Amino acid sequence: MKIGKLLKKGIFSVSFEFFPPKTPEGEDQLFRTVEELRELNPSFVSVTYGAGGSTRDRTRRVVEKIHRETNLTVMAHLTCIAHSKEEIEQILRGYRKIGIENILALRGDIPKDVSDFNFKGCSYAKELVELIKNKFGDYFSVGVASYPEGHPESPNMEWEIKFFKEKVYAGADFSITQMFFENDFYYRFLERCRKAQINIPIIPGIMPITNFKQIKKFALMCGATIPQRLVEKLEAVESKPEEVEKIGVEFAIKQCEDLLTNGVPGFHFYTLNKSKATLKIYKAIKNLIPTR
Ligand code: FAD
């Protein structure tokens, strides 16, 4: 099923993001999680890709395994900075061959320790979207990333919207946002997008907080603001993982409830390959979710 088509029909989308594990134990854990979350009948699941190309084979293997062994729709993430255009085409041909129809087209983070990074094929996600459209027509439904608080490299929100619009107009069907914890950032971002005639569905990315130290690091890297009131609550229980998770889950439930009352097109959960927090959040909000 093409994700763009599903969203066009107005069907509420629930999706889960996984990363390709490095070890057999990690893979067992991932597939237990896939089984547990499968019960929620997700619209699709997605598998991340290492920006440097390091997960090329692992991402492909996990995508293929989920696709073959479950009835789930899988979206493969693909970053372009470390690959030549020929390599990208080869990867995409491989996905087409096994029936994968959805790609999240990304640039990837530029390595911080390399001063004059050499882009092999595409310099921005927009060029990857163009490549997919030029070489594969409408075979793939293409998603792109969006940043309600602005991408860390964007000097301001005008810049953010300008280049977001370019990659959307290059042929993206939908977008998934970076994690955010203040819904107002998302609402303001949507307003800016609508004013700029960006009309594709923009699915909020929801990160359940289960580990405060880890989330602080992620938030810093991607420029997401953790509200001070939440920081204080989490700091008070930092050494008690179960308490942290409880607060994180309660926060995400409230966040999703508010998003639902404002008519979002779906939710994309960053699962970190674990099911517990996501299951709890989903169960708490499922009666508010429009019929799927
Ligand atoms: P782009 O859209 O290319 O934008 C990057 C920056 O360049 C922005 O500041 C933009 O404003 C600016 N820009 C764009 N075009 C131009 C131009 N022509 N001139 C000047 N500036 C321009 N990373 C991974 O490595 N693997 C993953 O699997 C992965 N999955 C992700 C999933 C989601 C939902 C999100 C939100 C992010 C994900 N990322 C992933 C992170 C992403 O790769 C990084 O945020 C990366 O730095 C930017 O990627 P992009 O596709 O948004 O880039």
CSV table of C-alpha atoms and ligand atoms in Angstrom, one decimal:
chain,number,residue,atom,x,y,z
A,1,MET,CA,0.0,0.0,0.0
A,2,LYS,CA,1.3,3.4,-0.9
A,3,ILE,CA,1.3,5.7,2.1
A,4,GLY,CA,0.5,8.8,0.0
A,5,LYS,CA,-2.6,7.1,-1.3
A,6,LEU,CA,-3.8,6.1,2.1
A,7,LEU,CA,-3.4,9.6,3.5
A,8,LYS,CA,-5.1,11.1,0.4
A,9,LYS,CA,-8.2,9.0,1.3
A,10,GLY,CA,-8.1,10.8,4.7
A,11,ILE,CA,-7.4,7.5,6.6
A,12,PHE,CA,-5.8,8.2,10.0
A,13,SER,CA,-2.3,6.8,9.9
A,14,VAL,CA,-0.6,5.2,12.9
A,15,SER,CA,3.0,4.2,12.3
A,16,PHE,CA,6.1,2.9,14.1
A,17,GLU,CA,9.7,3.6,13.5
A,18,PHE,CA,12.5,1.1,14.1
A,19,PHE,CA,16.3,1.1,13.6
A,20,PRO,CA,18.3,-1.8,12.2
A,21,PRO,CA,20.0,-3.6,15.1
A,22,LYS,CA,23.7,-4.4,15.1
A,23,THR,CA,23.5,-7.7,16.9
A,24,PRO,CA,21.4,-10.9,16.6
A,25,GLU,CA,20.1,-10.2,20.2
A,26,GLY,CA,19.1,-6.7,19.0
A,27,GLU,CA,17.3,-8.2,16.0
A,28,ASP,CA,15.4,-10.7,18.2
A,29,GLN,CA,14.3,-7.8,20.4
A,30,LEU,CA,13.2,-5.8,17.3
A,31,PHE,CA,11.1,-8.7,15.9
A,32,ARG,CA,9.5,-9.2,19.3
A,33,THR,CA,8.6,-5.5,19.3
A,34,VAL,CA,7.3,-5.8,15.7
A,35,GLU,CA,5.0,-8.7,16.8
A,36,GLU,CA,3.7,-6.8,19.8
A,37,LEU,CA,3.0,-3.6,17.9
A,38,ARG,CA,1.5,-5.5,15.0
A,39,GLU,CA,-1.6,-6.0,17.1
A,40,LEU,CA,-2.3,-2.3,16.8
A,41,ASN,CA,-2.8,-2.7,13.1
A,42,PRO,CA,-0.3,0.0,12.1
A,43,SER,CA,-0.8,1.8,8.7
A,44,PHE,CA,2.9,1.3,8.2
A,45,VAL,CA,6.2,0.8,9.9
A,46,SER,CA,9.6,2.4,8.9
A,47,VAL,CA,13.2,1.4,9.2
A,48,THR,CA,15.9,4.1,9.6
A,49,TYR,CA,19.1,4.3,7.5
A,50,GLY,CA,22.6,5.3,8.7
A,51,ALA,CA,23.6,8.7,7.2
A,52,GLY,CA,27.1,7.4,6.3
A,53,GLY,CA,25.6,4.4,4.5
A,54,SER,CA,26.8,2.1,7.2
A,55,THR,CA,23.4,0.4,7.7
A,56,ARG,CA,22.8,-0.1,4.0
A,57,ASP,CA,22.7,-3.9,4.2
A,58,ARG,CA,21.1,-4.0,7.7
A,59,THR,CA,18.3,-1.6,6.8
A,60,ARG,CA,17.6,-3.5,3.6
A,61,ARG,CA,17.6,-6.9,5.5
A,62,VAL,CA,15.2,-5.6,8.2
A,63,VAL,CA,12.9,-4.0,5.6
A,64,GLU,CA,12.8,-7.2,3.6
A,65,LYS,CA,12.3,-9.4,6.6
A,66,ILE,CA,9.4,-7.3,7.9
A,67,HIS,CA,7.9,-7.1,4.4
A,68,ARG,CA,8.2,-10.9,3.8
A,69,GLU,CA,7.3,-12.2,7.3
A,70,THR,CA,4.5,-9.9,8.3
A,71,ASN,CA,1.6,-8.3,6.4
A,72,LEU,CA,2.8,-4.8,7.3
A,73,THR,CA,3.5,-2.0,4.9
A,74,VAL,CA,7.1,-1.0,5.3
A,75,MET,CA,8.7,2.3,4.5
A,76,ALA,CA,12.5,2.4,4.0
A,77,HIS,CA,14.4,5.5,5.1
A,78,LEU,CA,17.1,6.5,2.7
A,79,THR,CA,19.8,9.1,3.2
A,80,CYS,CA,21.7,10.5,0.2
A,81,ILE,CA,24.8,12.2,1.4
A,82,ALA,CA,27.1,9.2,1.3
A,83,HIS,CA,26.0,7.6,-1.9
A,84,SER,CA,26.6,8.4,-5.6
A,85,LYS,CA,23.4,8.7,-7.7
A,86,GLU,CA,24.2,5.3,-9.2
A,87,GLU,CA,24.3,3.7,-5.8
A,88,ILE,CA,21.1,5.3,-4.8
A,89,GLU,CA,19.4,4.0,-7.9
A,90,GLN,CA,20.7,0.6,-7.2
A,91,ILE,CA,19.3,0.6,-3.7
A,92,LEU,CA,16.0,1.8,-5.0
A,93,ARG,CA,15.9,-0.8,-7.7
A,94,GLY,CA,16.5,-3.4,-5.0
A,95,TYR,CA,13.5,-2.2,-3.1
A,96,ARG,CA,11.3,-2.1,-6.1
A,97,LYS,CA,12.3,-5.7,-6.9
A,98,ILE,CA,11.0,-6.9,-3.6
A,99,GLY,CA,7.8,-4.8,-3.7
A,100,ILE,CA,8.7,-2.0,-1.3
A,101,GLU,CA,6.7,1.1,-2.4
A,102,ASN,CA,7.4,3.7,0.3
A,103,ILE,CA,10.6,5.7,0.8
A,104,LEU,CA,11.4,8.4,3.3
A,105,ALA,CA,13.8,10.6,1.3
A,106,LEU,CA,16.4,12.2,3.6
A,107,ARG,CA,19.7,14.0,3.3
A,108,GLY,CA,21.3,12.7,6.5
A,109,ASP,CA,23.4,14.6,9.0
A,110,ILE,CA,26.7,15.9,7.7
A,111,PRO,CA,29.5,14.4,9.8
A,112,LYS,CA,30.7,17.0,12.3
A,113,ASP,CA,34.3,16.0,12.3
A,114,VAL,CA,34.8,16.5,8.5
A,115,SER,CA,35.4,20.1,7.5
A,116,ASP,CA,35.0,19.8,3.7
A,117,PHE,CA,32.5,17.0,3.4
A,118,ASN,CA,32.4,15.6,-0.1
A,119,PHE,CA,28.8,15.1,-1.2
A,120,LYS,CA,28.9,12.1,-3.6
A,121,GLY,CA,25.5,12.4,-5.3
A,122,CYS,CA,22.9,14.6,-3.8
A,123,SER,CA,23.5,17.6,-1.4
A,124,TYR,CA,19.9,18.0,-0.2
A,125,ALA,CA,16.9,15.8,0.3
A,126,LYS,CA,15.1,17.7,-2.5
A,127,GLU,CA,17.6,16.2,-5.0
A,128,LEU,CA,16.9,12.7,-3.7
A,129,VAL,CA,13.2,13.3,-4.2
A,130,GLU,CA,13.9,14.5,-7.7
A,131,LEU,CA,16.0,11.5,-8.5
A,132,ILE,CA,13.3,9.1,-7.2
A,133,LYS,CA,10.7,10.8,-9.3
A,134,ASN,CA,12.8,11.1,-12.5
A,135,LYS,CA,14.0,7.5,-12.4
A,136,PHE,CA,11.1,5.7,-10.9
A,137,GLY,CA,8.0,7.8,-11.7
A,138,ASP,CA,5.2,7.2,-9.3
A,139,TYR,CA,6.3,3.7,-8.3
A,140,PHE,CA,7.4,5.0,-4.9
A,141,SER,CA,5.3,7.0,-2.5
A,142,VAL,CA,7.8,9.5,-1.1
A,143,GLY,CA,7.9,11.0,2.3
A,144,VAL,CA,10.2,13.8,3.6
A,145,ALA,CA,11.3,15.1,7.0
A,146,SER,CA,10.0,18.3,8.5
A,147,TYR,CA,11.1,20.3,11.5
A,148,PRO,CA,8.5,22.3,13.5
A,149,GLU,CA,11.2,24.1,15.4
A,150,GLY,CA,13.4,24.4,12.4
A,151,HIS,CA,16.3,22.2,11.3
A,152,PRO,CA,19.5,23.0,13.3
A,153,GLU,CA,21.2,24.3,10.1
A,154,SER,CA,18.3,26.6,9.2
A,155,PRO,CA,19.0,30.2,10.4
A,156,ASN,CA,15.2,31.0,10.7
A,157,MET,CA,11.8,29.7,10.0
A,158,GLU,CA,11.4,31.5,6.6
A,159,TRP,CA,14.5,29.6,5.4
A,160,GLU,CA,13.0,26.4,6.8
A,161,ILE,CA,9.7,26.8,5.0
A,162,LYS,CA,11.4,27.9,1.7
A,163,PHE,CA,13.5,24.8,1.4
A,164,PHE,CA,10.8,22.5,2.9
A,165,LYS,CA,8.5,23.8,0.2
A,166,GLU,CA,11.1,23.0,-2.5
A,167,LYS,CA,11.4,19.4,-1.5
A,168,VAL,CA,7.7,19.0,-1.2
A,169,TYR,CA,7.1,20.4,-4.6
A,170,ALA,CA,9.8,18.1,-6.0
A,171,GLY,CA,7.3,15.3,-5.4
A,172,ALA,CA,6.8,14.4,-1.8
A,173,ASP,CA,3.4,12.9,-0.9
A,174,PHE,CA,3.6,13.4,2.9
A,175,SER,CA,6.0,14.5,5.7
A,176,ILE,CA,6.9,13.2,9.1
A,177,THR,CA,8.1,15.7,11.7
A,178,GLN,CA,11.1,15.6,14.0
A,179,MET,CA,10.1,14.9,17.6
A,180,PHE,CA,8.7,17.9,19.4
A,181,PHE,CA,7.2,18.2,22.9
A,182,GLU,CA,5.4,21.6,22.7
A,183,ASN,CA,2.5,21.2,20.3
A,184,ASP,CA,2.4,24.9,19.6
A,185,PHE,CA,5.6,24.5,17.5
A,186,TYR,CA,3.7,22.0,15.3
A,187,TYR,CA,0.6,24.2,15.1
A,188,ARG,CA,2.6,27.3,14.1
A,189,PHE,CA,4.6,25.2,11.6
A,190,LEU,CA,1.4,24.0,10.0
A,191,GLU,CA,0.1,27.5,9.8
A,192,ARG,CA,3.3,28.6,8.0
A,193,CYS,CA,3.1,25.7,5.7
A,194,ARG,CA,-0.5,26.3,4.7
A,195,LYS,CA,0.3,30.0,4.1
A,196,ALA,CA,3.2,28.9,1.8
A,197,GLN,CA,0.8,26.5,-0.1
A,198,ILE,CA,2.4,23.4,1.3
A,199,ASN,CA,-0.6,21.1,1.5
A,200,ILE,CA,0.7,17.6,2.0
A,201,PRO,CA,-0.2,15.7,5.2
A,202,ILE,CA,2.4,16.5,7.9
A,203,ILE,CA,2.4,13.6,10.5
A,204,PRO,CA,3.6,14.5,14.0
A,205,GLY,CA,6.6,12.4,15.1
A,206,ILE,CA,6.0,11.3,18.7
A,207,MET,CA,8.9,10.3,20.9
A,208,PRO,CA,7.9,8.6,24.2
A,209,ILE,CA,10.4,9.6,26.8
A,210,THR,CA,11.7,6.5,28.6
A,211,ASN,CA,15.3,7.5,29.3
A,212,PHE,CA,16.0,11.1,30.3
A,213,LYS,CA,19.7,11.1,29.6
A,214,GLN,CA,19.2,9.7,26.1
A,215,ILE,CA,16.4,12.1,25.3
A,216,LYS,CA,18.4,15.1,26.4
A,217,LYS,CA,21.1,14.1,24.0
A,218,PHE,CA,18.7,13.5,21.1
A,219,ALA,CA,16.9,16.8,21.8
A,220,LEU,CA,20.1,18.7,21.8
A,221,MET,CA,21.2,17.1,18.5
A,222,CYS,CA,18.0,17.8,16.7
A,223,GLY,CA,17.1,21.1,18.3
A,224,ALA,CA,13.9,19.9,20.0
A,225,THR,CA,12.9,21.9,23.1
A,226,ILE,CA,12.0,19.9,26.2
A,227,PRO,CA,9.6,22.1,28.2
A,228,GLN,CA,11.1,23.3,31.5
A,229,ARG,CA,8.1,21.9,33.5
A,230,LEU,CA,8.8,18.5,32.0
A,231,VAL,CA,12.6,18.8,32.6
A,232,GLU,CA,12.0,19.5,36.3
A,233,LYS,CA,9.6,16.5,36.7
A,234,LEU,CA,12.1,14.2,35.0
A,235,GLU,CA,15.1,15.5,36.9
A,236,ALA,CA,13.4,14.8,40.2
A,237,VAL,CA,13.2,11.1,39.3
A,238,GLU,CA,16.2,10.7,37.0
A,239,SER,CA,17.6,7.8,38.9
A,240,LYS,CA,14.3,5.8,38.8
A,241,PRO,CA,13.8,4.5,35.3
A,242,GLU,CA,10.2,3.3,35.9
A,243,GLU,CA,9.2,6.8,37.2
A,244,VAL,CA,10.9,8.5,34.2
A,245,GLU,CA,8.9,6.2,31.9
A,246,LYS,CA,5.7,6.8,33.7
A,247,ILE,CA,6.1,10.6,33.4
A,248,GLY,CA,7.2,10.3,29.8
A,249,VAL,CA,4.2,8.1,28.9
A,250,GLU,CA,1.7,10.4,30.7
A,251,PHE,CA,3.2,13.4,28.9
A,252,ALA,CA,3.0,11.7,25.5
A,253,ILE,CA,-0.7,10.7,26.1
A,254,LYS,CA,-1.6,14.4,26.9
A,255,GLN,CA,0.4,15.5,23.9
A,256,CYS,CA,-1.4,13.1,21.6
A,257,GLU,CA,-4.8,13.9,23.0
A,258,ASP,CA,-4.2,17.6,22.3
A,259,LEU,CA,-3.0,16.8,18.8
A,260,LEU,CA,-6.1,14.7,18.1
A,261,THR,CA,-8.4,17.4,19.2
A,262,ASN,CA,-6.7,19.6,16.6
A,263,GLY,CA,-7.2,17.1,13.8
A,264,VAL,CA,-3.8,15.6,12.9
A,265,PRO,CA,-3.5,13.2,10.0
A,266,GLY,CA,-1.8,10.5,12.1
A,267,PHE,CA,0.9,9.7,14.5
A,268,HIS,CA,4.4,8.4,13.8
A,269,PHE,CA,5.9,6.8,17.0
A,270,TYR,CA,9.7,6.7,17.5
A,271,THR,CA,9.8,3.4,19.2
A,272,LEU,CA,13.6,2.9,19.7
A,273,ASN,CA,12.7,-0.8,19.0
A,274,LYS,CA,10.7,-1.1,22.2
A,275,SER,CA,7.0,-1.6,22.5
A,276,LYS,CA,6.0,-0.9,26.1
A,277,ALA,CA,5.7,2.9,26.1
A,278,THR,CA,4.1,3.0,22.7
A,279,LEU,CA,1.5,0.3,23.6
A,280,LYS,CA,0.6,2.2,26.7
A,281,ILE,CA,0.2,5.5,24.8
A,282,TYR,CA,-1.8,3.9,22.0
A,283,LYS,CA,-4.2,2.1,24.4
A,284,ALA,CA,-4.8,5.4,26.3
A,285,ILE,CA,-5.8,7.3,23.2
A,286,LYS,CA,-7.3,4.6,21.0
A,287,ASN,CA,-10.9,5.7,21.6
A,288,LEU,CA,-10.1,9.2,20.4
A,289,ILE,CA,-8.4,8.0,17.2
A,290,PRO,CA,-10.7,8.4,14.1
A,291,THR,CA,-11.9,5.1,12.6
A,292,ARG,CA,-9.1,3.6,10.5
B,1,FAD,P1,17.2,18.6,3.9
B,1,FAD,O1,15.7,18.7,3.6
B,1,FAD,O2,18.1,18.5,2.7
B,1,FAD,O3,17.5,19.9,4.8
B,1,FAD,C1,18.7,20.0,5.5
B,1,FAD,C2,19.1,21.5,5.7
B,1,FAD,O4,19.5,22.1,4.5
B,1,FAD,C3,17.9,22.3,6.2
B,1,FAD,O5,18.4,23.3,7.1
B,1,FAD,C4,17.3,23.0,5.0
B,1,FAD,O6,16.7,24.2,5.2
B,1,FAD,C5,18.6,23.2,4.2
B,1,FAD,N1,18.5,23.3,2.8
B,1,FAD,C6,17.7,22.5,2.0
B,1,FAD,N2,17.9,22.8,0.7
B,1,FAD,C7,18.8,23.8,0.6
B,1,FAD,C8,19.4,24.6,-0.4
B,1,FAD,N3,19.1,24.4,-1.7
B,1,FAD,N4,20.3,25.5,0.0
B,1,FAD,C9,20.6,25.8,1.2
B,1,FAD,N5,20.1,25.1,2.3
B,1,FAD,C10,19.2,24.1,2.0
B,1,FAD,N6,18.8,10.6,9.6
B,1,FAD,C11,19.4,9.5,9.3
B,1,FAD,O7,20.6,9.5,9.1
B,1,FAD,N7,18.7,8.3,9.0
B,1,FAD,C12,17.4,8.2,9.2
B,1,FAD,O8,16.8,7.2,8.9
B,1,FAD,C13,16.7,9.4,9.5
B,1,FAD,N8,15.3,9.4,9.7
B,1,FAD,C14,14.7,10.6,10.0
B,1,FAD,C15,13.3,10.6,10.1
B,1,FAD,C16,12.6,11.7,10.4
B,1,FAD,C17,11.1,11.7,10.5
B,1,FAD,C18,13.3,13.0,10.6
B,1,FAD,C19,12.5,14.2,11.0
B,1,FAD,C20,14.7,13.0,10.5
B,1,FAD,C21,15.4,11.8,10.2
B,1,FAD,N9,16.8,11.8,10.0
B,1,FAD,C22,17.4,10.6,9.7
B,1,FAD,C23,17.6,13.0,10.3
B,1,FAD,C24,17.9,13.8,9.0
B,1,FAD,O9,18.7,13.0,8.2
B,1,FAD,C25,18.7,15.1,9.4
B,1,FAD,O10,17.9,15.9,10.1
B,1,FAD,C26,19.5,15.8,8.3
B,1,FAD,O11,20.4,16.7,8.9
B,1,FAD,C27,18.6,16.6,7.4
B,1,FAD,O12,17.9,15.8,6.6
B,1,FAD,P2,16.7,16.3,5.6
B,1,FAD,O13,16.3,15.2,4.7
B,1,FAD,O14,15.7,17.0,6.5
B,1,FAD,O15,17.5,17.4,4.8
